[in-house]
mmCIF file of C-alpha atoms in Angstrom:
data_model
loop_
_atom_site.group_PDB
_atom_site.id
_atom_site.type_symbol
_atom_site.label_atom_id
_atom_site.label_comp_id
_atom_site.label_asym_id
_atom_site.label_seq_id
_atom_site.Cartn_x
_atom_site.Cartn_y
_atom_site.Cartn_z
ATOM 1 C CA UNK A 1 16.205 -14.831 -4.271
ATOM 2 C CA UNK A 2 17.984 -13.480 -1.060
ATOM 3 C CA UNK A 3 18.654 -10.241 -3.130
ATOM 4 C CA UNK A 4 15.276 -9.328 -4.509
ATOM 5 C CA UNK A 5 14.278 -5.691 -4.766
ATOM 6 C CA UNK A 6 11.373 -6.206 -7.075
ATOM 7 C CA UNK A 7 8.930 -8.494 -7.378
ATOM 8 C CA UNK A 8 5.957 -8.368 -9.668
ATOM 9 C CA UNK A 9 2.752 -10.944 -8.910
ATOM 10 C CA UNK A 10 -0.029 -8.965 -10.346
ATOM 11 C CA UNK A 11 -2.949 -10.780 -12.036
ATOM 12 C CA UNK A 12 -2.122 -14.086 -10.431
ATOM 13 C CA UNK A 13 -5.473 -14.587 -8.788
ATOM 14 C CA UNK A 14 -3.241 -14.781 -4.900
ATOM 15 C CA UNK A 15 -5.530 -14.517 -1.781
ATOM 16 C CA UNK A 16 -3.142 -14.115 0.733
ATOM 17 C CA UNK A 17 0.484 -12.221 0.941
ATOM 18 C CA UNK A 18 2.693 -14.624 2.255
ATOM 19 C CA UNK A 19 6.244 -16.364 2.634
ATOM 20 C CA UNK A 20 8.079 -13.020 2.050
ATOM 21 C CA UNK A 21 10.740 -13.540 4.740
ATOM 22 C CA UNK A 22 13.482 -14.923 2.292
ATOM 23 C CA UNK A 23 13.181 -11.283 0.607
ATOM 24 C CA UNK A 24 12.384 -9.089 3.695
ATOM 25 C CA UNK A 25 16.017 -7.635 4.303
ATOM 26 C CA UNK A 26 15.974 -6.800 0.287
ATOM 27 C CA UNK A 27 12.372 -6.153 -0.778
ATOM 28 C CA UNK A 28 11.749 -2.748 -2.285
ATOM 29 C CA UNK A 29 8.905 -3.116 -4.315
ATOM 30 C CA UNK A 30 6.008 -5.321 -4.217
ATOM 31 C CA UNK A 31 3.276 -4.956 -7.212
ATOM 32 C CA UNK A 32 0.509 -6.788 -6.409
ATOM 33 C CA UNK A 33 -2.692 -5.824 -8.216
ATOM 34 C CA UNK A 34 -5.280 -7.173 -9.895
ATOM 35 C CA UNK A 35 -5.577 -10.377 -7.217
ATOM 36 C CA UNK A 36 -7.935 -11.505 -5.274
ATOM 37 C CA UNK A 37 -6.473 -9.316 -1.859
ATOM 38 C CA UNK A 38 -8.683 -9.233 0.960
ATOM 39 C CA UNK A 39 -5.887 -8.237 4.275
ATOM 40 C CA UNK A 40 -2.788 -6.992 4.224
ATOM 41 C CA UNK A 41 -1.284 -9.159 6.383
ATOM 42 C CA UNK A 42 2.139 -10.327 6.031
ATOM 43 C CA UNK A 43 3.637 -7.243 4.820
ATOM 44 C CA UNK A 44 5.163 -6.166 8.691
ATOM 45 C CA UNK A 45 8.727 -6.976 8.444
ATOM 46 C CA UNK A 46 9.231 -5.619 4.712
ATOM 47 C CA UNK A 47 11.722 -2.750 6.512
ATOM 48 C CA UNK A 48 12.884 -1.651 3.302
ATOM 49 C CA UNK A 49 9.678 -1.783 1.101
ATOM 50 C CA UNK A 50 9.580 1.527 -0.690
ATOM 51 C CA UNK A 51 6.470 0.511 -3.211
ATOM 52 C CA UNK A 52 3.428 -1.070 -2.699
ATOM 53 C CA UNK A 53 1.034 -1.473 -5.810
ATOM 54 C CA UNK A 54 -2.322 -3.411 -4.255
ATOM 55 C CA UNK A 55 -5.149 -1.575 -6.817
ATOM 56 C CA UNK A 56 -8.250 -4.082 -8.014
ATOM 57 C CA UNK A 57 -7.943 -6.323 -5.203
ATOM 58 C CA UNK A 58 -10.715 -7.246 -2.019
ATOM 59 C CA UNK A 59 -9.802 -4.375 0.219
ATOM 60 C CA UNK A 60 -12.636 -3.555 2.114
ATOM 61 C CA UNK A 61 -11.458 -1.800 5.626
ATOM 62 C CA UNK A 62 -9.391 0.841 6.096
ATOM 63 C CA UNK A 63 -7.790 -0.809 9.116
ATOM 64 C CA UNK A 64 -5.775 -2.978 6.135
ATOM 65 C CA UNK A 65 -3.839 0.175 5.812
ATOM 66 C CA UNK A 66 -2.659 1.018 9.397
ATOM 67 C CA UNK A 67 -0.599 -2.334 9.489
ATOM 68 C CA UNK A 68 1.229 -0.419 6.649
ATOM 69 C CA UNK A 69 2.229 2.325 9.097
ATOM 70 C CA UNK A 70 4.808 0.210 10.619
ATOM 71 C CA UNK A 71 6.853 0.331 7.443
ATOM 72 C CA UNK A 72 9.488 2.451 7.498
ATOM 73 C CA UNK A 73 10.638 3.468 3.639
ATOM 74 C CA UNK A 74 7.203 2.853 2.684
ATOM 75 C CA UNK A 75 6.382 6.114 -0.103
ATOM 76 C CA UNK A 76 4.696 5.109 -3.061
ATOM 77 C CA UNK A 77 1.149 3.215 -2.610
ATOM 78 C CA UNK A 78 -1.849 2.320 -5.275
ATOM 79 C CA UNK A 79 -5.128 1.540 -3.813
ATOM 80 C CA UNK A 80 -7.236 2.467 -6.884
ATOM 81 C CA UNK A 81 -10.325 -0.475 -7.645
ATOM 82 C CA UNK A 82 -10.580 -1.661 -4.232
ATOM 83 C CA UNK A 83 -13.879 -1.654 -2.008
ATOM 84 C CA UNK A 84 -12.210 0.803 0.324
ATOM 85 C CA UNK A 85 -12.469 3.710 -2.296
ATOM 86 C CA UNK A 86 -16.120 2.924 -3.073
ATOM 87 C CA UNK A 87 -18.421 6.245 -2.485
ATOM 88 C CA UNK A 88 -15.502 8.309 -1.836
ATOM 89 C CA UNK A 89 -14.533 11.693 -3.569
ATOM 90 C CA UNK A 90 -10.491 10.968 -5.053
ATOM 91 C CA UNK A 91 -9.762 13.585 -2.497
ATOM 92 C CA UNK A 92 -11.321 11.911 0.572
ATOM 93 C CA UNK A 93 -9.542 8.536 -0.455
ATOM 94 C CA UNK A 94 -6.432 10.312 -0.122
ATOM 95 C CA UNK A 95 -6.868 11.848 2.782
ATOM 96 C CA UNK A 96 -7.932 8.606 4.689
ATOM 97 C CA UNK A 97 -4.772 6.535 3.079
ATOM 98 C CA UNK A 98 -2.419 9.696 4.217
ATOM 99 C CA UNK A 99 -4.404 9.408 7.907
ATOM 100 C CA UNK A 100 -3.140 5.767 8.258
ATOM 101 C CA UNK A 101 0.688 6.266 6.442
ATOM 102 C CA UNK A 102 1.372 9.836 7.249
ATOM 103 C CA UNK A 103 4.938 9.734 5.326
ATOM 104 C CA UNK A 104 3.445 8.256 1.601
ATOM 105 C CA UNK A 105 4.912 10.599 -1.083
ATOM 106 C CA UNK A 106 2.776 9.318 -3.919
ATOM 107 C CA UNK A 107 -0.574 7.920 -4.016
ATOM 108 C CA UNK A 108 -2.186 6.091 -6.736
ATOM 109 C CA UNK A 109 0.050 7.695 -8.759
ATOM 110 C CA UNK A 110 -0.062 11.199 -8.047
ATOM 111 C CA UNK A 111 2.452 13.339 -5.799
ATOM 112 C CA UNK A 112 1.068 14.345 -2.182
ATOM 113 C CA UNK A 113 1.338 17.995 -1.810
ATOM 114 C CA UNK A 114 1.434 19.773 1.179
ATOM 115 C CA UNK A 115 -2.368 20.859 1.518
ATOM 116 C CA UNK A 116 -3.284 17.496 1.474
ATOM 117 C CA UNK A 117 -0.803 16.281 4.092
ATOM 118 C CA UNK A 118 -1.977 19.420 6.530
ATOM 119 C CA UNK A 119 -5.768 18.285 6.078
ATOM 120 C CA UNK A 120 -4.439 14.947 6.774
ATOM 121 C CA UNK A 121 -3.201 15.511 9.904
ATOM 122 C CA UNK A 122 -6.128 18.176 10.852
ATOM 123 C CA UNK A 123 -3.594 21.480 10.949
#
């Protein structure tokens, strides 16, 4: 398990990430939708995580996704079915994840172009 890049736990009905330091040197991609997600918590020493797939999950605050910011390969995201996007345009959900993890290439699928990354940061 020491030299896992992938690991796939969606629709497994987990609460809580967890007991991910065996893998943390190694972990690239962690797909975890469809759970029962309220926090992102446990995610901070995942230094080479490149993916994170977290869509239909608990999410409810947007402060879940500034402990992401700390990860430094972090690119591709999915958010999609959480309470976080609730009321929001697609647009303005982007915006606010690229606000918290300025250097995402891709989110919920889709490429972040340029525009988007200039309204993000208010130029």
């Amino acid at each position: 398990m020491k030299k896992l890049r992938i690991l796939s736990l969606g629709r497994n009905q987990i609460k809580k990430i967890e007991k991910l330091d065996d893998v943390s040197d190694t972990l690239e991609e962690l797909w975890l939708s469809y759970n029962v997600i309220a926090t992102l918590d446990g995610l901070s020493g995942l230094t080479n995580l490149t993916t994170l797939y977290v869509s239909n999950n608990l999410i409810k605050s947007w402060d879940e996704l500034d402990k992401l910011a700390s990860l430094p390969k972090l690119r591709d995201v999915l958010f999609t079915g959480n309470p976080i996007y609730e009321n929001l345009s697609k647009e303005d959900a982007r915006l606010n994840v690229l606000k918290r993890i300025p250097k995402v290439a891709k989110i919920d699928g889709d490429m972040v172009k340029q525009t988007e990354r200039d309204a993000a940061l208010g130029q």
